[in-house]
Structures are given as structure tokens and as C-alpha cells.
Amino acid sequence: MEENAKKLVHASIDENISYLKEQLGVEKSFDVLQLDVEYAERKMAFYFIDGFVKDDILHLIMKFLAKLSKEALEPNTLHKLIKTYIPYVEVEVTDDLDKVVEMVLAGPTALVVDEIKQVILIDARTYPARGPEEPDIERVVRGSRDGYVETLVFNTALTRRRVRDRTLRMEYMQIGRRSKTDIVISYIEDIAEPSMVQEVKESLSNIDTDGVPMAEKTIEEYISGRHWNPFPVVRYTERPDTAASHLYEGHVCILVDGSPSVIITPCTYWHHLQHAEEYRNKPIIGSYLRFVRFAAVWASIFLLPLWYLFSIDPSLLPDALSYIGPNENGKIPLLLQFIFVEIGIDMLRMAAIHTPSALATALGLVAALMIGQVAVEVGLLTNEVILYLSIAALGTFATPSYEMSLANRLVRIFLLLATAAFHSYGLLIGSVLIVIFLARMQSFGIPYLWPFIPFHFRAFVDVMFRSPIPLKNRRPSVLHPKDPDR
């Protein structure tokens, strides 16, 4: 027999029980339960995970089975059980004992019946879950307050609540030889390009690992294929309305069990600079907010290297701007000051993550008074360094995408080092290299800088300005949607 051949259900319940007991580790794990019962003069056994099963549903099924007589199940015992005497919606059968093991570990209850060569699977499971609260990093002043949670079925329901299209597809897969992590590929069949959907499916199918403990982040590393590229080629969201808007455009979403973040593919650089708040205001207000965000992002990248260039080469400044630059030098070089403060900001960010909420205010006071002020007074840092790094930090935190903000921070450090090494040529060449690098990137075949490179006028205007929704009557052409009109 081949190694991957199925372990078929035997007619004898004792052999089935022996195999399932060993594979599930019934006596080795306290939460794996085997319940031996006898109904209608026939031996049966339930297998389930304590904490996953709905007790009331299981009690109801057992109550129905307890009332059965031997004659009620003969003939066609299996047919009568699943069609008449098990009062539940999600019931299926299988003749593969290995599948039974996988299903029980995933949550459903297995019912083994003597003299029947199939096992009944009852999907009466429940998972520990929190309420769908508003995501912390994607808050809006007006709009829905629900967000994705760690339970896959809840997340698919939140998506379907907003996308009631009859062609919305939720295709189920499992990833991980040991973890058997549940994932769902979501797309609108009448809109999404079939080749793109197929590419996403193949990328997921090719994942060969024993488990994905970090859920969506592990999957991103497998499907992106750019392990040392800091720029994200997928977008994350915890808002169902954001995911729904991308589905209507023709994107493909990946939902992973155990994670409140939904992966949106493909995406461009500009997707990471948009926020739901812009679409919760009037178009003119949304455009203003978008310009402010763009200015903050560009400032976080270029302001610090540019100021450093003017500081080390004041001849580049006109007389009217001669005041730009440090009034007095610190005791250490400017470049080291920048590096120290960059590392200090990251240390504070990590400390804030691990600091209880009750102590967050105290941490802010420590950062502002004891570190910043004292560092200036003793001469380690200059006031201008702290000012411009604070502006850069604000731009970093104003970036809607957390992953993009971290990538932009590395770009800023790269440009600083290039400016320190080659002055104005370093800043210019470094900026050009970054643009070329981004222009060569793709996300599932989509140019990363589209619609800037390659240029598409209508889409570029839509990126720069928050267009009124009634005027957005065309889906992004780069996605090649089957239905281009909204």
C-alpha cells in the first residue's frame, strides 16, 4: 500500500476506536475526549475537543439518539442517521480515518457507529472569540466600529454582510502539514481577473511547511518571494469596509484563521498611503487630508537628509534661507546624532508596545524630559536634530500602513548615509536608486508604482485627489477586471 493511501474506516468499531484513540492521543491529552455510548442497541463513540464543541448542540443530538429503537435504524442506518435523526445543519460523512483525525483537531465532532464503514462529522464547533471591535490602527471619526477578529467564520460573515454579490467566492484551503491552518481566498468572480486569482491560489498551494504560527505574516513571506525587500507587496486591513471596497475593485483577499488582518492582493505603493478616513469626509476635505498625509510621508523620508545636506554644505542655501542648519554643534557629529535618535525612537516604540496602558503616560514623560531635554543640555544632541527628527517621526506615524512606515524609515537612514558619504550627489543618486528599485517591483504582476510608472492620467488623478464616489465609475484598469464599469 502506498504511504499516502487512505486509512479506510473498518466495519468493526473496535478497530476504528483503537486507531482514532492512538492518533488523537485520547489518554495523553486531557482536552481530547472520547465518549463511548450505545444507542438503538448499537455501539457508538463521539470524538471531540473540549472547548471547541457546543455543549447544547451535542446534548440535543444525544437526546434524539437516546430515543431511537433498534428497528428505527434498520435498514439504511447511515442514511437515517444523517437525514432524520441528527438534527443539525452541517453534517457530512467520510470513509477516511486520517481525515477524521484532522477534522476533530479542527473542531468538528466525529461520530463512529458500529458496522458502518463511514464516520459522521458534525460541525458543531465554537471558538473562543472577542467581539468585532474597531481596529486601533485604522480608526475613523465617522463610520463603522466593527473590525475583523481572530475567528475565520466571523470574518467571512463580516465580509458577506457588506458584499452580498451572488458571485462572491469564499474558497477554503488548509496550509501547514502539522498546523492545518484554515485560510479563505475571497474574490468576486464576475469582477476579478481569473489569471490573477489563479496565481494567488497557486502561490498559496506551493507553500510547503509544517506550520504557520505567525499566520498572515508567514503566508506573506511565502507568497511575496522578496525576503530582503522592506517594502510590502500586500496590504493589510482589519476593517471589513476597506476589504469590501477592494473586492469591488477586483482585488483578491486572503483571510487567515487566528488573525484579524486580511491580506489584500495585489497592491501598489499608493494603496499603503490611503485611509478610510478620506472617504468618510466630503471629497474636498478628503483631498486635503490626503495631501497632508502625502506631505507627512515625504517629510519623513526626505526632510532629514535634506536638512543634513544643508548643514554640511551651507553654500547650497540662498541667503534668505541661511538660518537653516544647527546654531551650535553638539559634542558628537550630526550623523551620529541622527543615528542615536533613530535608534532611540525605535527603542521607545518597542517600550511602548510592552508597557501597560497605565504606565504609558509615565513613559512619555520619561522620553520627553529625561531623555530629550537632558541630552540637549549636556550637549549630546542639538535642538535642531530633535526638531527635524520629531517631524520625521510624525510623518512615520501618519503613514496608514505600518509596514510601509517601517520601510520608509530604512529609506531615510539609507539616504542619510548616502548624503554623509557623497553629499548632494549621494542624496540625488540615492533618491533615483530608490525610485528605480520601486519601479522594478511588482505585486502579482502589477507594477508597484502604477499609475505613476507606467503613467496613467485618470488613475494618477484619482491617487492624488479623493475623487467623488459618483465619478469613480471605472475600476482600476491595471487589475484587468472582467467588468470594468461600476
Tab-separated table of C-alpha atoms in Angstrom:
chain	number	residue	atom	x	y	z
A	1	MET	CA	0.000	0.000	0.000
A	2	GLU	CA	1.261	3.491	-0.805
A	3	GLU	CA	2.400	5.745	2.021
A	4	ASN	CA	-0.268	8.381	1.243
A	5	ALA	CA	-3.090	5.845	0.841
A	6	LYS	CA	-6.209	6.470	2.892
A	7	LYS	CA	-6.787	4.665	6.174
A	8	LEU	CA	-10.286	3.373	5.492
A	9	VAL	CA	-12.979	3.090	8.124
A	10	HIS	CA	-13.422	-0.510	9.238
A	11	ALA	CA	-16.757	-2.202	9.813
A	12	SER	CA	-15.685	-3.069	13.352
A	13	ILE	CA	-15.989	-0.108	15.693
A	14	ASP	CA	-13.291	-1.541	17.957
A	15	GLU	CA	-10.638	-1.218	15.245
A	16	ASN	CA	-11.755	2.311	14.410
A	17	ILE	CA	-11.678	3.288	18.083
A	18	SER	CA	-8.226	1.807	18.509
A	19	TYR	CA	-6.843	3.810	15.575
A	20	LEU	CA	-8.532	7.108	16.493
A	21	LYS	CA	-7.559	6.750	20.139
A	22	GLU	CA	-3.906	6.382	19.197
A	23	GLN	CA	-3.828	9.111	16.549
A	24	LEU	CA	-5.734	11.665	18.625
A	25	GLY	CA	-3.859	10.847	21.830
A	26	VAL	CA	-7.084	10.476	23.804
A	27	GLU	CA	-5.401	9.381	27.034
A	28	LYS	CA	-2.387	11.665	26.552
A	29	SER	CA	-4.235	14.980	26.121
A	30	PHE	CA	-6.877	15.940	28.646
A	31	ASP	CA	-8.853	18.059	26.173
A	32	VAL	CA	-9.297	15.298	23.555
A	33	LEU	CA	-12.411	13.425	24.616
A	34	GLN	CA	-13.802	10.053	23.596
A	35	LEU	CA	-17.377	9.404	24.660
A	36	ASP	CA	-18.483	5.764	24.338
A	37	VAL	CA	-22.265	5.389	24.087
A	38	GLU	CA	-24.826	2.854	22.980
A	39	TYR	CA	-27.982	3.852	21.182
A	40	ALA	CA	-30.542	1.620	19.457
A	41	GLU	CA	-28.544	-1.415	20.689
A	42	ARG	CA	-25.584	-0.277	18.612
A	43	LYS	CA	-22.161	0.779	19.924
A	44	MET	CA	-21.113	4.330	19.055
A	45	ALA	CA	-18.346	6.743	20.010
A	46	PHE	CA	-18.081	10.520	19.936
A	47	TYR	CA	-14.728	12.267	19.466
A	48	PHE	CA	-14.355	15.990	20.079
A	49	ILE	CA	-12.085	18.666	21.549
A	50	ASP	CA	-13.178	20.111	24.861
A	51	GLY	CA	-13.641	23.854	24.343
A	52	PHE	CA	-14.464	23.570	20.643
A	53	VAL	CA	-17.757	21.694	20.881
A	54	LYS	CA	-21.093	23.369	21.528
A	55	ASP	CA	-22.418	21.513	24.574
A	56	ASP	CA	-26.060	22.323	23.955
A	57	ILE	CA	-25.939	21.011	20.367
A	58	LEU	CA	-24.191	17.804	21.434
A	59	HIS	CA	-26.692	17.251	24.253
A	60	LEU	CA	-29.595	17.748	21.829
A	61	ILE	CA	-28.152	15.199	19.381
A	62	MET	CA	-27.584	12.686	22.165
A	63	LYS	CA	-31.138	13.179	23.394
A	64	PHE	CA	-32.524	12.380	19.920
A	65	LEU	CA	-30.315	9.314	19.567
A	66	ALA	CA	-31.249	8.024	23.030
A	67	LYS	CA	-34.900	7.763	21.980
A	68	LEU	CA	-34.183	5.527	18.981
A	69	SER	CA	-35.107	1.864	18.847
A	70	LYS	CA	-33.146	-0.793	17.002
A	71	GLU	CA	-35.812	-1.031	14.310
A	72	ALA	CA	-35.696	2.745	13.687
A	73	LEU	CA	-32.186	2.488	12.256
A	74	GLU	CA	-32.719	-0.530	10.028
A	75	PRO	CA	-32.215	-0.715	7.132
A	76	ASN	CA	-30.016	2.095	5.741
A	77	THR	CA	-28.656	3.073	9.144
A	78	LEU	CA	-26.284	5.741	7.884
A	79	HIS	CA	-28.902	7.389	5.687
A	80	LYS	CA	-31.432	7.554	8.516
A	81	LEU	CA	-28.917	8.956	10.964
A	82	ILE	CA	-27.735	11.850	8.835
A	83	LYS	CA	-31.058	12.628	7.160
A	84	THR	CA	-33.502	12.094	10.018
A	85	TYR	CA	-32.121	11.578	13.491
A	86	ILE	CA	-29.220	14.012	13.759
A	87	PRO	CA	-30.888	17.432	13.950
A	88	TYR	CA	-28.097	19.666	12.718
A	89	VAL	CA	-27.280	21.610	9.563
A	90	GLU	CA	-23.614	20.878	8.913
A	91	VAL	CA	-23.286	17.095	8.740
A	92	GLU	CA	-21.068	15.110	6.372
A	93	VAL	CA	-19.569	11.628	6.156
A	94	THR	CA	-16.145	10.261	5.244
A	95	ASP	CA	-14.517	6.880	4.911
A	96	ASP	CA	-11.004	8.227	5.647
A	97	LEU	CA	-9.901	7.905	9.274
A	98	ASP	CA	-6.998	10.309	8.741
A	99	LYS	CA	-9.444	12.970	7.625
A	100	VAL	CA	-11.482	12.237	10.745
A	101	VAL	CA	-8.405	12.949	12.872
A	102	GLU	CA	-7.743	16.249	11.069
A	103	MET	CA	-11.372	17.340	11.324
A	104	VAL	CA	-11.650	16.540	15.042
A	105	LEU	CA	-8.487	18.546	15.762
A	106	ALA	CA	-10.001	21.427	13.789
A	107	GLY	CA	-13.161	21.461	15.914
A	108	PRO	CA	-15.980	19.294	14.460
A	109	THR	CA	-17.309	16.269	16.330
A	110	ALA	CA	-16.878	12.758	14.909
A	111	LEU	CA	-19.473	10.028	15.473
A	112	VAL	CA	-18.268	6.458	14.896
A	113	VAL	CA	-21.035	3.842	14.577
A	114	ASP	CA	-20.518	0.091	14.712
A	115	GLU	CA	-20.993	-1.839	11.447
A	116	ILE	CA	-20.891	1.358	9.364
A	117	LYS	CA	-17.852	1.925	7.159
A	118	GLN	CA	-18.160	5.694	7.319
A	119	VAL	CA	-17.763	8.237	10.093
A	120	ILE	CA	-20.271	11.043	10.624
A	121	LEU	CA	-18.752	14.513	11.077
A	122	ILE	CA	-20.893	17.094	12.874
A	123	ASP	CA	-19.557	20.634	12.523
A	124	ALA	CA	-20.988	21.904	15.804
A	125	ARG	CA	-17.909	23.814	16.854
A	126	THR	CA	-17.344	27.126	18.510
A	127	TYR	CA	-14.149	29.081	19.016
A	128	PRO	CA	-13.093	31.458	21.772
A	129	ALA	CA	-13.508	34.881	20.176
A	130	ARG	CA	-13.593	38.532	21.115
A	131	GLY	CA	-16.141	40.992	19.826
A	132	PRO	CA	-15.633	42.750	16.474
A	133	GLU	CA	-14.162	45.983	17.834
A	134	GLU	CA	-12.791	48.916	15.841
A	135	PRO	CA	-9.127	48.371	14.870
A	136	ASP	CA	-6.669	50.552	16.782
A	137	ILE	CA	-4.547	51.479	13.755
A	138	GLU	CA	-7.420	52.200	11.341
A	139	ARG	CA	-9.736	54.380	13.382
A	140	VAL	CA	-12.158	56.807	11.746
A	141	VAL	CA	-14.182	59.689	13.144
A	142	ARG	CA	-17.322	58.553	11.335
A	143	GLY	CA	-18.040	55.093	10.043
A	144	SER	CA	-18.440	51.545	11.234
A	145	ARG	CA	-16.881	50.481	14.510
A	146	ASP	CA	-16.598	46.766	13.768
A	147	GLY	CA	-13.380	45.082	12.761
A	148	TYR	CA	-12.080	41.654	11.932
A	149	VAL	CA	-11.311	39.239	14.760
A	150	GLU	CA	-9.247	36.072	15.125
A	151	THR	CA	-12.070	33.715	14.123
A	152	LEU	CA	-12.273	32.901	10.417
A	153	VAL	CA	-16.033	32.300	10.215
A	154	PHE	CA	-16.740	35.635	11.906
A	155	ASN	CA	-14.535	37.402	9.375
A	156	THR	CA	-16.201	35.798	6.353
A	157	ALA	CA	-19.580	36.813	7.794
A	158	LEU	CA	-18.414	40.424	8.288
A	159	THR	CA	-17.303	40.464	4.647
A	160	ARG	CA	-20.526	38.970	3.300
A	161	ARG	CA	-22.512	41.490	5.292
A	162	ARG	CA	-21.057	44.190	3.034
A	163	VAL	CA	-20.673	42.225	-0.195
A	164	ARG	CA	-23.960	40.485	-0.995
A	165	ASP	CA	-22.943	39.751	-4.555
A	166	ARG	CA	-24.043	36.302	-5.698
A	167	THR	CA	-20.632	35.755	-7.293
A	168	LEU	CA	-18.635	36.477	-4.132
A	169	ARG	CA	-16.481	33.412	-3.630
A	170	MET	CA	-15.009	32.176	-0.354
A	171	GLU	CA	-12.701	29.302	-1.277
A	172	TYR	CA	-11.329	27.248	1.587
A	173	MET	CA	-7.780	25.910	1.870
A	174	GLN	CA	-5.506	24.491	4.542
A	175	ILE	CA	-1.815	25.367	4.859
A	176	GLY	CA	0.757	23.597	7.007
A	177	ARG	CA	1.368	19.871	7.230
A	178	ARG	CA	1.043	19.952	11.013
A	179	SER	CA	-0.816	23.177	11.817
A	180	LYS	CA	-3.551	22.668	9.174
A	181	THR	CA	-4.226	26.400	9.283
A	182	ASP	CA	-7.557	27.355	7.708
A	183	ILE	CA	-7.460	30.113	5.113
A	184	VAL	CA	-10.058	31.541	2.749
A	185	ILE	CA	-9.457	33.138	-0.647
A	186	SER	CA	-12.139	35.759	-1.253
A	187	TYR	CA	-12.935	37.452	-4.554
A	188	ILE	CA	-15.891	38.471	-6.729
A	189	GLU	CA	-15.921	36.043	-9.624
A	190	ASP	CA	-17.640	38.432	-12.051
A	191	ILE	CA	-15.008	41.135	-11.441
A	192	ALA	CA	-11.619	39.654	-10.535
A	193	GLU	CA	-9.347	38.587	-13.375
A	194	PRO	CA	-9.244	34.748	-13.451
A	195	SER	CA	-5.498	34.566	-14.143
A	196	MET	CA	-4.738	36.733	-11.116
A	197	VAL	CA	-6.988	34.622	-8.905
A	198	GLN	CA	-5.263	31.501	-10.192
A	199	GLU	CA	-1.835	32.991	-9.491
A	200	VAL	CA	-2.819	33.701	-5.890
A	201	LYS	CA	-4.155	30.169	-5.465
A	202	GLU	CA	-1.000	28.636	-6.908
A	203	SER	CA	1.205	30.767	-4.657
A	204	LEU	CA	-0.717	29.532	-1.641
A	205	SER	CA	-0.773	25.918	-2.836
A	206	ASN	CA	3.005	25.934	-3.218
A	207	ILE	CA	3.551	26.758	0.457
A	208	ASP	CA	5.280	23.715	1.917
A	209	THR	CA	5.877	23.990	5.650
A	210	ASP	CA	4.820	22.217	8.814
A	211	GLY	CA	3.018	25.212	10.277
A	212	VAL	CA	2.244	28.922	10.005
A	213	PRO	CA	2.316	30.075	13.644
A	214	MET	CA	2.580	33.749	12.665
A	215	ALA	CA	-0.481	33.374	10.431
A	216	GLU	CA	-0.732	36.095	7.772
A	217	LYS	CA	2.884	37.287	8.137
A	218	THR	CA	4.242	33.807	7.444
A	219	ILE	CA	1.969	33.491	4.417
A	220	GLU	CA	3.085	36.903	3.128
A	221	GLU	CA	6.740	35.825	3.211
A	222	TYR	CA	5.936	32.730	1.183
A	223	ILE	CA	3.786	34.394	-1.482
A	224	SER	CA	5.800	37.630	-1.847
A	225	GLY	CA	9.143	35.943	-2.516
A	226	ARG	CA	11.100	39.124	-1.653
A	227	HIS	CA	12.609	38.244	1.682
A	228	TRP	CA	15.062	41.150	1.945
A	229	ASN	CA	12.829	43.780	0.368
A	230	PRO	CA	11.490	46.085	3.111
A	231	PHE	CA	8.568	47.360	1.020
A	232	PRO	CA	5.296	45.458	1.487
A	233	VAL	CA	3.812	43.926	-1.675
A	234	VAL	CA	0.496	43.132	0.026
A	235	ARG	CA	-1.757	45.373	2.048
A	236	TYR	CA	-3.256	44.549	5.424
A	237	THR	CA	-6.553	45.753	6.786
A	238	GLU	CA	-8.651	44.989	9.829
A	239	ARG	CA	-11.670	46.898	8.514
A	240	PRO	CA	-14.403	44.951	6.662
A	241	ASP	CA	-15.444	48.055	4.707
A	242	THR	CA	-11.893	48.518	3.402
A	243	ALA	CA	-11.708	44.873	2.339
A	244	ALA	CA	-15.130	45.143	0.665
A	245	SER	CA	-14.122	48.217	-1.340
A	246	HIS	CA	-11.069	46.372	-2.661
A	247	LEU	CA	-13.142	43.320	-3.557
A	248	TYR	CA	-15.417	45.545	-5.647
A	249	GLU	CA	-12.340	46.873	-7.467
A	250	GLY	CA	-11.199	43.374	-8.436
A	251	HIS	CA	-8.662	42.543	-5.743
A	252	VAL	CA	-8.270	39.166	-4.069
A	253	CYS	CA	-8.395	38.966	-0.269
A	254	ILE	CA	-6.847	36.260	1.886
A	255	LEU	CA	-8.350	35.582	5.306
A	256	VAL	CA	-6.328	33.506	7.765
A	257	ASP	CA	-7.770	31.797	10.825
A	258	GLY	CA	-6.250	33.181	14.007
A	259	SER	CA	-5.521	36.624	12.559
A	260	PRO	CA	-7.644	39.800	12.486
A	261	SER	CA	-5.672	41.117	9.499
A	262	VAL	CA	-6.891	40.435	5.971
A	263	ILE	CA	-4.329	40.327	3.152
A	264	ILE	CA	-5.268	42.366	0.058
A	265	THR	CA	-3.568	41.434	-3.218
A	266	PRO	CA	-2.299	42.830	-5.450
A	267	CYS	CA	-1.421	46.292	-4.191
A	268	THR	CA	0.660	49.266	-5.252
A	269	TYR	CA	2.754	51.767	-3.323
A	270	TRP	CA	-0.158	54.195	-3.254
A	271	HIS	CA	-2.527	51.725	-1.620
A	272	HIS	CA	-0.420	51.993	1.517
A	273	LEU	CA	-0.920	55.762	1.640
A	274	GLN	CA	-4.726	55.728	1.559
A	275	HIS	CA	-7.009	55.607	4.566
A	276	ALA	CA	-10.720	55.055	5.109
A	277	GLU	CA	-10.980	58.445	6.852
A	278	GLU	CA	-10.521	60.180	3.480
A	279	TYR	CA	-13.690	58.522	2.176
A	280	ARG	CA	-15.671	59.319	5.322
A	281	ASN	CA	-15.497	63.061	4.539
A	282	LYS	CA	-16.520	65.287	1.661
A	283	PRO	CA	-14.256	64.950	-1.415
A	284	ILE	CA	-12.572	68.330	-0.875
A	285	ILE	CA	-11.869	67.503	2.772
A	286	GLY	CA	-10.677	64.022	1.818
A	287	SER	CA	-8.316	65.504	-0.785
A	288	TYR	CA	-6.931	67.924	1.798
A	289	LEU	CA	-6.340	65.100	4.273
A	290	ARG	CA	-4.632	63.087	1.548
A	291	PHE	CA	-2.304	65.985	0.683
A	292	VAL	CA	-1.442	66.406	4.367
A	293	ARG	CA	-0.687	62.694	4.605
A	294	PHE	CA	1.461	62.756	1.477
A	295	ALA	CA	3.369	65.769	2.816
A	296	ALA	CA	3.935	63.971	6.114
A	297	VAL	CA	5.181	60.819	4.370
A	298	TRP	CA	7.565	62.726	2.081
A	299	ALA	CA	8.800	64.748	5.046
A	300	SER	CA	9.525	61.544	6.971
A	301	ILE	CA	11.722	60.364	4.087
A	302	PHE	CA	13.437	63.439	2.618
A	303	LEU	CA	13.335	66.236	5.203
A	304	LEU	CA	16.072	64.855	7.422
A	305	PRO	CA	18.603	64.036	4.644
A	306	LEU	CA	17.913	67.409	3.007
A	307	TRP	CA	18.483	69.359	6.236
A	308	TYR	CA	21.633	67.339	6.887
A	309	LEU	CA	22.911	68.211	3.390
A	310	PHE	CA	22.341	71.930	4.018
A	311	SER	CA	24.068	71.614	7.377
A	312	ILE	CA	27.237	70.114	5.991
A	313	ASP	CA	27.232	72.230	2.819
A	314	PRO	CA	25.730	75.675	3.624
A	315	SER	CA	26.795	77.016	0.211
A	316	LEU	CA	23.759	75.262	-1.296
A	317	LEU	CA	21.432	77.593	0.596
A	318	PRO	CA	20.369	81.028	-0.691
A	319	ASP	CA	20.931	83.958	1.624
A	320	ALA	CA	17.249	84.102	2.536
A	321	LEU	CA	17.478	80.579	3.996
A	322	SER	CA	20.872	80.903	5.609
A	323	TYR	CA	19.348	80.332	9.046
A	324	ILE	CA	18.789	76.655	8.222
A	325	GLY	CA	21.350	74.495	9.969
A	326	PRO	CA	22.476	73.946	13.549
A	327	ASN	CA	23.155	77.119	15.532
A	328	GLU	CA	25.743	75.283	17.580
A	329	ASN	CA	27.320	71.897	17.133
A	330	GLY	CA	26.923	69.153	19.672
A	331	LYS	CA	29.771	67.169	21.123
A	332	ILE	CA	29.233	64.349	18.615
A	333	PRO	CA	28.871	64.571	14.798
A	334	LEU	CA	25.450	65.276	13.301
A	335	LEU	CA	25.250	61.902	11.578
A	336	LEU	CA	25.792	60.021	14.833
A	337	GLN	CA	23.169	62.217	16.475
A	338	PHE	CA	20.679	61.182	13.801
A	339	ILE	CA	21.523	57.509	14.217
A	340	PHE	CA	21.270	57.706	18.009
A	341	VAL	CA	17.868	59.407	17.888
A	342	GLU	CA	16.576	56.987	15.217
A	343	ILE	CA	17.541	54.063	17.430
A	344	GLY	CA	16.105	55.873	20.449
A	345	ILE	CA	12.733	56.345	18.719
A	346	ASP	CA	12.617	52.659	17.870
A	347	MET	CA	13.511	51.801	21.462
A	348	LEU	CA	10.664	53.997	22.686
A	349	ARG	CA	8.277	52.403	20.183
A	350	MET	CA	9.187	48.918	21.389
A	351	ALA	CA	8.974	50.038	25.007
A	352	ALA	CA	5.502	51.477	24.368
A	353	ILE	CA	4.345	48.134	22.954
A	354	HIS	CA	5.460	46.292	26.085
A	355	THR	CA	4.369	48.969	28.549
A	356	PRO	CA	0.988	48.539	30.299
A	357	SER	CA	-1.541	51.221	29.433
A	358	ALA	CA	-1.490	52.597	32.969
A	359	LEU	CA	2.220	53.413	32.613
A	360	ALA	CA	2.102	54.840	29.079
A	361	THR	CA	1.873	58.435	30.312
A	362	ALA	CA	4.879	57.932	32.573
A	363	LEU	CA	6.856	56.532	29.629
A	364	GLY	CA	6.034	59.636	27.568
A	365	LEU	CA	7.251	61.914	30.355
A	366	VAL	CA	10.466	59.944	30.641
A	367	ALA	CA	11.058	60.215	26.891
A	368	ALA	CA	10.289	63.947	26.709
A	369	LEU	CA	12.003	65.224	29.851
A	370	MET	CA	14.710	62.844	30.949
A	371	ILE	CA	15.965	61.783	27.521
A	372	GLY	CA	15.327	64.670	25.105
A	373	GLN	CA	15.856	67.659	27.366
A	374	VAL	CA	18.805	66.251	29.269
A	375	ALA	CA	20.522	65.136	26.039
A	376	VAL	CA	20.341	68.725	24.740
A	377	GLU	CA	21.558	70.270	27.990
A	378	VAL	CA	24.627	68.063	28.236
A	379	GLY	CA	25.467	68.731	24.583
A	380	LEU	CA	24.967	65.271	23.143
A	381	LEU	CA	22.200	66.464	20.822
A	382	THR	CA	21.189	69.794	19.310
A	383	ASN	CA	17.704	71.245	19.341
A	384	GLU	CA	17.506	71.200	15.553
A	385	VAL	CA	18.215	67.468	15.400
A	386	ILE	CA	15.383	66.736	17.805
A	387	LEU	CA	13.045	69.108	15.908
A	388	TYR	CA	13.574	67.573	12.486
A	389	LEU	CA	13.605	64.020	13.765
A	390	SER	CA	10.327	64.736	15.563
A	391	ILE	CA	8.801	65.908	12.265
A	392	ALA	CA	10.108	62.766	10.573
A	393	ALA	CA	8.651	60.639	13.367
A	394	LEU	CA	5.265	62.348	12.970
A	395	GLY	CA	5.336	61.553	9.259
A	396	THR	CA	6.173	57.949	10.061
A	397	PHE	CA	3.223	57.626	12.424
A	398	ALA	CA	0.943	59.420	9.933
A	399	THR	CA	1.584	56.673	7.360
A	400	PRO	CA	-1.572	54.495	7.321
A	401	SER	CA	0.358	51.290	6.605
A	402	TYR	CA	2.547	50.170	9.497
A	403	GLU	CA	4.685	48.062	7.154
A	404	MET	CA	5.226	50.988	4.781
A	405	SER	CA	6.211	53.287	7.654
A	406	LEU	CA	8.956	50.863	8.699
A	407	ALA	CA	10.205	50.597	5.106
A	408	ASN	CA	10.281	54.385	4.770
A	409	ARG	CA	12.341	54.586	7.948
A	410	LEU	CA	15.013	52.367	6.403
A	411	VAL	CA	14.936	54.509	3.244
A	412	ARG	CA	15.504	57.611	5.380
A	413	ILE	CA	18.529	56.041	7.049
A	414	PHE	CA	19.888	54.937	3.661
A	415	LEU	CA	19.562	58.472	2.273
A	416	LEU	CA	21.238	59.900	5.367
A	417	LEU	CA	24.218	57.596	4.937
A	418	ALA	CA	24.395	58.328	1.202
A	419	THR	CA	24.299	62.088	1.879
A	420	ALA	CA	27.014	61.778	4.508
A	421	ALA	CA	29.232	59.859	2.091
A	422	PHE	CA	28.695	61.781	-1.168
A	423	HIS	CA	26.897	64.985	-0.136
A	424	SER	CA	24.472	66.296	-2.787
A	425	TYR	CA	25.372	63.543	-5.252
A	426	GLY	CA	24.608	60.945	-2.597
A	427	LEU	CA	21.131	62.348	-1.918
A	428	LEU	CA	20.337	62.679	-5.627
A	429	ILE	CA	21.660	59.276	-6.686
A	430	GLY	CA	20.181	57.590	-3.629
A	431	SER	CA	16.728	59.009	-4.371
A	432	VAL	CA	16.961	57.923	-8.018
A	433	LEU	CA	18.020	54.410	-6.975
A	434	ILE	CA	15.027	54.154	-4.642
A	435	VAL	CA	12.633	55.206	-7.418
A	436	ILE	CA	14.221	52.734	-9.868
A	437	PHE	CA	14.014	49.999	-7.238
A	438	LEU	CA	10.315	50.681	-6.659
A	439	ALA	CA	9.609	50.948	-10.392
A	440	ARG	CA	11.052	47.471	-10.935
A	441	MET	CA	8.886	45.926	-8.239
A	442	GLN	CA	5.655	44.083	-8.950
A	443	SER	CA	2.841	42.711	-6.862
A	444	PHE	CA	1.347	39.656	-8.575
A	445	GLY	CA	2.262	41.109	-11.947
A	446	ILE	CA	1.038	44.637	-11.135
A	447	PRO	CA	3.649	47.466	-11.362
A	448	TYR	CA	4.288	48.726	-7.840
A	449	LEU	CA	4.333	52.436	-8.763
A	450	TRP	CA	1.303	52.332	-11.077
A	451	PRO	CA	-0.245	54.741	-12.093
A	452	PHE	CA	2.894	56.896	-11.757
A	453	ILE	CA	5.161	54.373	-13.523
A	454	PRO	CA	3.783	53.400	-16.016
A	455	PHE	CA	1.798	56.605	-16.172
A	456	HIS	CA	-1.998	56.526	-16.351
A	457	PHE	CA	-3.514	60.005	-16.179
A	458	ARG	CA	-7.008	59.227	-14.905
A	459	ALA	CA	-5.794	56.808	-12.259
A	460	PHE	CA	-2.998	59.183	-11.220
A	461	VAL	CA	-5.531	61.967	-10.640
A	462	ASP	CA	-7.559	59.547	-8.536
A	463	VAL	CA	-4.458	58.779	-6.477
A	464	MET	CA	-3.585	62.418	-5.876
A	465	PHE	CA	-7.154	63.585	-5.208
A	466	ARG	CA	-10.000	61.945	-3.357
A	467	SER	CA	-12.438	61.713	-6.256
A	468	PRO	CA	-16.203	61.885	-5.612
A	469	ILE	CA	-17.665	58.389	-5.487
A	470	PRO	CA	-20.290	59.076	-8.226
A	471	LEU	CA	-17.435	59.955	-10.607
A	472	LYS	CA	-15.478	56.766	-9.872
A	473	ASN	CA	-17.381	54.768	-12.462
A	474	ARG	CA	-14.415	52.721	-13.688
A	475	ARG	CA	-12.459	50.038	-11.883
A	476	PRO	CA	-8.625	50.199	-11.939
A	477	SER	CA	-7.572	49.096	-15.413
A	478	VAL	CA	-4.317	47.619	-14.132
A	479	LEU	CA	-6.332	44.841	-12.461
A	480	HIS	CA	-7.937	43.890	-15.799
A	481	PRO	CA	-11.378	43.405	-14.242
A	482	LYS	CA	-13.914	41.305	-16.133
A	483	ASP	CA	-16.475	44.055	-15.512
A	484	PRO	CA	-14.599	47.392	-15.868
A	485	ASP	CA	-17.668	49.569	-15.206
A	486	ARG	CA	-19.004	50.125	-11.726
